[in-house]
C-alpha positions as a Python dict, from the first residue, in 0.01 Angstrom:
ca = {
    (1, 'M'): (0, 0, 0),
    (2, 'T'): (66, 199, 309),
    (3, 'R'): (273, 510, 288),
    (4, 'F'): (573, 554, 516),
    (5, 'G'): (490, 726, 835),
    (6, 'L'): (112, 690, 802),
    (7, 'A'): (75, 328, 900),
    (8, 'P'): (-131, 282, 1218),
    (9, 'K'): (64, 166, 1518),
    (10, 'A'): (-18, -155, 1686),
    (11, 'T'): (-174, -100, 2026),
    (12, 'P'): (-87, -356, 2287),
    (13, 'A'): (-375, -472, 2496),
    (14, 'Y'): (-312, -441, 2867),
    (15, 'A'): (-463, -672, 3117),
    (16, 'G'): (-810, -581, 3224),
    (17, 'A'): (-886, -362, 2918),
    (18, 'P'): (-1112, -467, 2628),
    (19, 'A'): (-907, -532, 2317),
    (20, 'S'): (-1183, -401, 2093),
    (21, 'L'): (-1140, -42, 2212),
    (22, 'G'): (-819, 4, 2015),
    (23, 'A'): (-670, 220, 2303),
    (24, 'P'): (-425, 148, 2577),
    (25, 'A'): (-584, -52, 2850),
    (26, 'Y'): (-466, 190, 3116),
    (27, 'A'): (-786, 308, 3282),
    (28, 'G'): (-801, 26, 3529),
    (29, 'A'): (-426, 44, 3590),
    (30, 'S'): (-430, 424, 3648),
    (31, 'A'): (-688, 384, 3921),
    (32, 'A'): (-457, 143, 4093),
    (33, 'V'): (-170, 387, 4050),
    (34, 'R'): (-377, 668, 4196),
    (35, 'Q'): (-466, 455, 4494),
    (36, 'A'): (-99, 372, 4545),
    (37, 'E'): (-6, 740, 4524),
    (38, 'A'): (-278, 825, 4775),
    (39, 'R'): (-129, 573, 5014),
    (40, 'M'): (226, 700, 4957),
    (41, 'F'): (149, 1077, 4958),
    (42, 'P'): (-160, 1134, 5173),
    (43, 'R'): (-83, 1498, 5251),
    (44, 'A'): (-33, 1591, 4887),
    (45, 'R'): (-367, 1434, 4800),
    (46, 'Q'): (-532, 1621, 5086),
    (47, 'R'): (-393, 1954, 4963),
    (48, 'Q'): (-517, 1880, 4615),
    (49, 'R'): (-866, 1811, 4745),
    (50, 'Q'): (-859, 2134, 4954),
    (51, 'R'): (-751, 2343, 4654),
    (52, 'G'): (-1020, 2186, 4446),
    (53, 'G'): (-1276, 2260, 4716),
    (54, 'W'): (-1177, 2626, 4734),
    (55, 'R'): (-1203, 2657, 4358),
    (56, 'V'): (-1550, 2513, 4362),
    (57, 'R'): (-1665, 2739, 4646),
    (58, 'F'): (-1513, 3050, 4488),
    (59, 'A'): (-1674, 2966, 4155),
    (60, 'G'): (-2007, 2926, 4331),
    (61, 'F'): (-1961, 3259, 4511),
    (62, 'A'): (-1865, 3439, 4191),
    (63, 'A'): (-2173, 3302, 4022),
    (64, 'L'): (-2404, 3481, 4269),
    (65, 'P'): (-2599, 3776, 4125),
    (66, 'G'): (-2406, 4105, 4143),
    (67, 'V'): (-2083, 3956, 4278),
    (68, 'G'): (-1898, 3978, 3948),
    (69, 'A'): (-1989, 4344, 3900),
    (70, 'T'): (-1887, 4419, 4261),
    (71, 'L'): (-1548, 4257, 4212),
    (72, 'V'): (-1491, 4452, 3891),
    (73, 'L'): (-1587, 4780, 4062),
    (74, 'G'): (-1360, 4694, 4355),
    (75, 'F'): (-1072, 4630, 4117),
    (76, 'F'): (-1116, 4964, 3943),
    (77, 'A'): (-1153, 5137, 4282),
    (78, 'C'): (-818, 4992, 4393),
    (79, 'V'): (-659, 5105, 4068),
    (80, 'G'): (-804, 5455, 4118),
    (81, 'L'): (-680, 5475, 4479),
    (82, 'Y'): (-333, 5367, 4372),
    (83, 'G'): (-330, 5631, 4100),
    (84, 'A'): (-445, 5895, 4353),
    (85, 'Y'): (-167, 5788, 4586),
    (86, 'L'): (95, 5825, 4315),
    (87, 'G'): (-48, 6161, 4206),
    (88, 'G'): (-55, 6309, 4556),
    (89, 'E'): (-433, 6341, 4580),
    (90, 'Y'): (-441, 6080, 4856),
    (91, 'D'): (-203, 6283, 5073),
    (92, 'V'): (-417, 6593, 5022),
    (93, 'F'): (-727, 6396, 5122),
    (94, 'V'): (-561, 6257, 5437),
    (95, 'K'): (-436, 6601, 5536),
    (96, 'A'): (-785, 6746, 5506),
    (97, 'N'): (-990, 6457, 5648),
    (98, 'G'): (-755, 6217, 5825),
    (99, 'A'): (-655, 5862, 5743),
    (100, 'P'): (-933, 5626, 5628),
    (101, 'A'): (-904, 5419, 5948),
    (102, 'D'): (-944, 5734, 6158),
    (103, 'I'): (-1246, 5842, 5953),
    (104, 'V'): (-1419, 5510, 6019),
    (105, 'A'): (-1328, 5518, 6389),
    (106, 'R'): (-1461, 5873, 6429),
    (107, 'A'): (-1782, 5772, 6254),
    (108, 'V'): (-1851, 5508, 6520),
    (109, 'G'): (-1778, 5743, 6813),
    (110, 'L'): (-1409, 5670, 6873),
    (111, 'G'): (-1270, 6012, 6785),
    (112, 'I'): (-1076, 6236, 7024),
    (113, 'D'): (-1352, 6456, 7156),
    (114, 'T'): (-1191, 6557, 7487),
    (115, 'V'): (-826, 6638, 7564),
    (116, 'T'): (-746, 6692, 7933),
    (117, 'I'): (-413, 6867, 8006),
    (118, 'T'): (-272, 6889, 8358),
    (119, 'G'): (49, 7030, 8506),
    (120, 'Q'): (115, 7308, 8257),
    (121, 'I'): (217, 7650, 8396),
    (122, 'E'): (425, 7836, 8140),
    (123, 'L'): (287, 7660, 7833),
    (124, 'S'): (-60, 7726, 7698),
    (125, 'E'): (-302, 7449, 7607),
    (126, 'T'): (-308, 7570, 7247),
    (127, 'Q'): (69, 7543, 7223),
    (128, 'L'): (69, 7196, 7378),
    (129, 'L'): (-195, 7067, 7135),
    (130, 'K'): (6, 7205, 6845),
    (131, 'D'): (331, 7053, 6972),
    (132, 'A'): (155, 6718, 7025),
    (133, 'G'): (31, 6719, 6664),
    (134, 'L'): (-336, 6688, 6762),
    (135, 'N'): (-572, 6843, 6508),
    (136, 'G'): (-908, 6675, 6562),
    (137, 'Q'): (-866, 6434, 6269),
    (138, 'Q'): (-716, 6148, 6468),
    (139, 'S'): (-909, 5872, 6640),
    (140, 'L'): (-833, 5729, 6982),
    (141, 'P'): (-773, 5363, 6880),
    (142, 'F'): (-526, 5451, 6604),
    (143, 'L'): (-346, 5733, 6789),
    (144, 'D'): (23, 5655, 6850),
    (145, 'A'): (66, 5761, 7215),
    (146, 'D'): (446, 5715, 7201),
    (147, 'A'): (470, 5949, 6902),
    (148, 'V'): (263, 6212, 7084),
    (149, 'R'): (490, 6184, 7388),
    (150, 'N'): (808, 6213, 7179),
    (151, 'R'): (677, 6526, 7008),
    (152, 'L'): (596, 6688, 7342),
    (153, 'M'): (931, 6589, 7492),
    (154, 'A'): (1098, 6783, 7210),
    (155, 'T'): (945, 7101, 7358),
    (156, 'P'): (1224, 7262, 7565),
    (157, 'L'): (996, 7364, 7850),
    (158, 'V'): (858, 7009, 7893),
    (159, 'K'): (1056, 6795, 8136),
    (160, 'N'): (830, 6488, 8125),
    (161, 'V'): (487, 6387, 7996),
    (162, 'H'): (250, 6093, 8032),
    (163, 'V'): (-8, 6019, 7760),
    (164, 'R'): (-317, 5813, 7847),
    (165, 'K'): (-607, 5704, 7627),
    (166, 'L'): (-948, 5650, 7782),
    (167, 'L'): (-1205, 5490, 7552),
    (168, 'P'): (-1420, 5585, 7384),
    (169, 'N'): (-1303, 5941, 7314),
    (170, 'R'): (-1084, 6097, 7587),
    (171, 'L'): (-710, 6172, 7582),
    (172, 'I'): (-515, 6279, 7893),
    (173, 'L'): (-179, 6465, 7882),
    (174, 'E'): (1, 6491, 8217),
    (175, 'I'): (274, 6755, 8180),
    (176, 'T'): (575, 6820, 8403),
    (177, 'E'): (740, 7148, 8309),
    (178, 'R'): (1093, 7265, 8373),
    (179, 'T'): (1104, 7547, 8628),
    (180, 'P'): (1265, 7874, 8510),
    (181, 'Y'): (1579, 7915, 8719),
    (182, 'A'): (1789, 8189, 8563),
    (183, 'V'): (1835, 8409, 8257),
    (184, 'W'): (2135, 8340, 8033),
    (185, 'Q'): (2279, 8558, 7759),
    (186, 'R'): (2527, 8442, 7501),
    (187, 'D'): (2612, 8594, 7163),
    (188, 'G'): (2335, 8848, 7208),
    (189, 'I'): (2064, 8583, 7257),
    (190, 'V'): (1883, 8581, 7591),
    (191, 'R'): (1719, 8259, 7712),
    (192, 'I'): (1545, 8121, 8017),
    (193, 'V'): (1730, 7819, 8160),
    (194, 'A'): (1637, 7546, 8408),
    (195, 'A'): (1830, 7449, 8720),
    (196, 'D'): (2044, 7208, 8518),
    (197, 'G'): (2133, 7486, 8274),
    (198, 'A'): (1916, 7355, 7990),
    (199, 'P'): (1763, 7637, 7780),
    (200, 'I'): (1385, 7614, 7797),
    (201, 'D'): (1256, 7929, 7631),
    (202, 'E'): (1351, 8268, 7495),
    (203, 'F'): (1339, 8563, 7732),
    (204, 'R'): (1035, 8767, 7636),
    (205, 'N'): (837, 8810, 7957),
    (206, 'A'): (899, 9076, 8219),
    (207, 'R'): (801, 8838, 8499),
    (208, 'H'): (1136, 8662, 8452),
    (209, 'S'): (1336, 8980, 8499),
    (210, 'R'): (1388, 8901, 8869),
    (211, 'L'): (1569, 8577, 8792),
    (212, 'P'): (1951, 8563, 8828),
    (213, 'F'): (2115, 8692, 8511),
    (214, 'V'): (2438, 8534, 8383),
    (215, 'V'): (2636, 8614, 8069),
    (216, 'G'): (2896, 8421, 7875),
    (217, 'E'): (2985, 8079, 7742),
    (218, 'D'): (2905, 7797, 7986),
    (219, 'A'): (2767, 8048, 8236),
    (220, 'N'): (2437, 7860, 8227),
    (221, 'E'): (2612, 7553, 8368),
    (222, 'R'): (2760, 7746, 8663),
    (223, 'I'): (2454, 7926, 8793),
    (224, 'D'): (2483, 7775, 9142),
    (225, 'E'): (2837, 7912, 9163),
    (226, 'Y'): (2708, 8257, 9074),
    (227, 'L'): (2427, 8231, 9330),
    (228, 'A'): (2686, 8148, 9597),
    (229, 'L'): (2865, 8473, 9511),
    (230, 'L'): (2540, 8666, 9546),
    (231, 'N'): (2490, 8517, 9891),
    (232, 'A'): (2843, 8623, 9985),
    (233, 'A'): (2765, 8979, 9871),
    (234, 'G'): (2511, 9024, 10151),
    (235, 'D'): (2329, 9357, 10125),
    (236, 'L'): (2501, 9428, 9792),
    (237, 'R'): (2304, 9151, 9626),
    (238, 'E'): (2024, 9386, 9522),
    (239, 'K'): (2280, 9610, 9348),
    (240, 'V'): (2419, 9329, 9130),
    (241, 'R'): (2259, 9328, 8785),
    (242, 'A'): (2442, 9035, 8622),
    (243, 'G'): (2733, 8798, 8650),
    (244, 'M'): (2968, 8771, 8351),
    (245, 'L'): (3178, 8457, 8322),
    (246, 'V'): (3512, 8561, 8171),
    (247, 'S'): (3712, 8300, 7976),
    (248, 'K'): (3523, 8026, 8163),
    (249, 'R'): (3747, 8099, 8463),
    (250, 'R'): (3631, 8392, 8675),
    (251, 'W'): (3336, 8623, 8733),
    (252, 'T'): (3291, 8993, 8677),
    (253, 'L'): (2987, 9148, 8841),
    (254, 'A'): (2794, 9414, 8652),
    (255, 'M'): (2642, 9648, 8911),
    (256, 'A'): (2311, 9827, 8860),
    (257, 'N'): (2488, 10168, 8828),
    (258, 'G'): (2725, 10040, 8555),
    (259, 'V'): (3034, 9975, 8772),
    (260, 'E'): (3214, 9648, 8698),
    (261, 'V'): (3362, 9445, 8983),
    (262, 'M'): (3634, 9209, 8862),
    (263, 'L'): (3666, 8914, 9098),
    (264, 'P'): (3966, 8679, 9132),
    (265, 'E'): (3954, 8327, 8994),
    (266, 'T'): (3993, 8182, 9343),
    (267, 'D'): (3841, 8298, 9672),
    (268, 'A'): (3599, 8536, 9505),
    (269, 'A'): (3373, 8530, 9813),
    (270, 'T'): (3645, 8701, 10021),
    (271, 'A'): (3674, 8979, 9764),
    (272, 'L'): (3298, 9032, 9776),
    (273, 'R'): (3301, 9061, 10154),
    (274, 'Q'): (3576, 9323, 10122),
    (275, 'L'): (3363, 9513, 9870),
    (276, 'A'): (3065, 9500, 10107),
    (277, 'R'): (3279, 9652, 10384),
    (278, 'L'): (3407, 9932, 10159),
    (279, 'E'): (3054, 10011, 10047),
    (280, 'A'): (2933, 10027, 10406),
    (281, 'E'): (3224, 10251, 10513),
    (282, 'S'): (3275, 10484, 10216),
    (283, 'H'): (2998, 10414, 9960),
    (284, 'I'): (3266, 10333, 9707),
    (285, 'L'): (3019, 10221, 9443),
    (286, 'E'): (2856, 10567, 9437),
    (287, 'K'): (3179, 10741, 9347),
    (288, 'D'): (3290, 10835, 8993),
    (289, 'I'): (3449, 10503, 8909),
    (290, 'V'): (3427, 10260, 8617),
    (291, 'S'): (3558, 9943, 8774),
    (292, 'L'): (3700, 9780, 9084),
    (293, 'D'): (3968, 9516, 9027),
    (294, 'F'): (4014, 9256, 9301),
    (295, 'R'): (4207, 9009, 9085),
    (296, 'T'): (4540, 9070, 9261),
    (297, 'P'): (4531, 8919, 9611),
    (298, 'G'): (4563, 9185, 9885),
    (299, 'R'): (4533, 9480, 9646),
    (300, 'L'): (4248, 9683, 9493),
    (301, 'F'): (4274, 9876, 9170),
    (302, 'V'): (4018, 10147, 9099),
    (303, 'R'): (3955, 10287, 8754),
    (304, 'L'): (3798, 10632, 8749),
    (305, 'T'): (3564, 10773, 8489),
    (306, 'E'): (3719, 11003, 8231),
    (307, 'E'): (3576, 11311, 8402),
    (308, 'A'): (3698, 11200, 8743),
    (309, 'A'): (4039, 11111, 8604),
    (310, 'A'): (4068, 11452, 8434),
    (311, 'A'): (3965, 11630, 8753),
    (312, 'R'): (4215, 11428, 8953),
    (313, 'A'): (4492, 11505, 8704),
    (314, 'A'): (4408, 11875, 8715),
    (315, 'A'): (4409, 11875, 9092),
    (316, 'H'): (4753, 11723, 9105),
    (317, 'A'): (4903, 11925, 8820),
    (318, 'P'): (5175, 12178, 8927),
    (319, 'R'): (5054, 12539, 8929),
    (320, 'K'): (5223, 12801, 8709),
    (321, 'G'): (5484, 12997, 8896),
    (322, 'A'): (5496, 12749, 9176),
    (323, 'P'): (5843, 12636, 9276),
    (324, 'K'): (5945, 12308, 9128),
}
């Protein structure tokens, strides 16, 4: 008696399979199916064969002596490098020795052994190398020339720069500097400016003391206007110490002896020619005065020093006992 659920199932015999095997006669049929699939999906079959070929080749490679140990060591090396990167040790290593690619390139003779700098006048080679970010740890193939140029262009005194790499180990920096044009003071800070008014450096060198000196907001953008006034002053030009732009509208000249000459907003050149005539005729600038005011057309106001004003008041005071 056969228990329920344990009775053997009848196995149909498929065509082409021996009935005595007691198994589905599917082997011959599956081959036919596979052939049909190969005809219907040739690319899929090709990919399967390629994947199988790669597996076989990789298995053969991994079976070579020492390959397995090398792969294991490589895996642990990658893990260690990743941990060093997360812990900051990698950054310290790169800062001290350079990037791994640069280290390899330097080892085969592709480092930056020579840096040629041309065109610099005001800037020193040491300062340019520092501004360019060159420290001897880079290599020529992996150096970003655009990044070097952008860093140098951020230097105020640099107007333009070309960076060229010459293999195997030479770097060329062609510098075009801004030319110092005038000295500008604003809010107590004194700077050297170019012809376009752009600040290029702080004033700290006596050789720039002969440059035109302007003071005030936006005075650096009106240097040519100030130079035109100096030309109109003629022989008085050497006695002018600075030009002060007042309220962005008019100029007041600070003379070398401390006298201030207040010029009108319009036609200031005419007022300067009048001043030159007075100086030639009466040496007005050498007198005890504080300022000359030409702001009112056709009139000149003179402010005396306190001593001169007191002396003048005493001279014109009525004497005691004199008839009123």
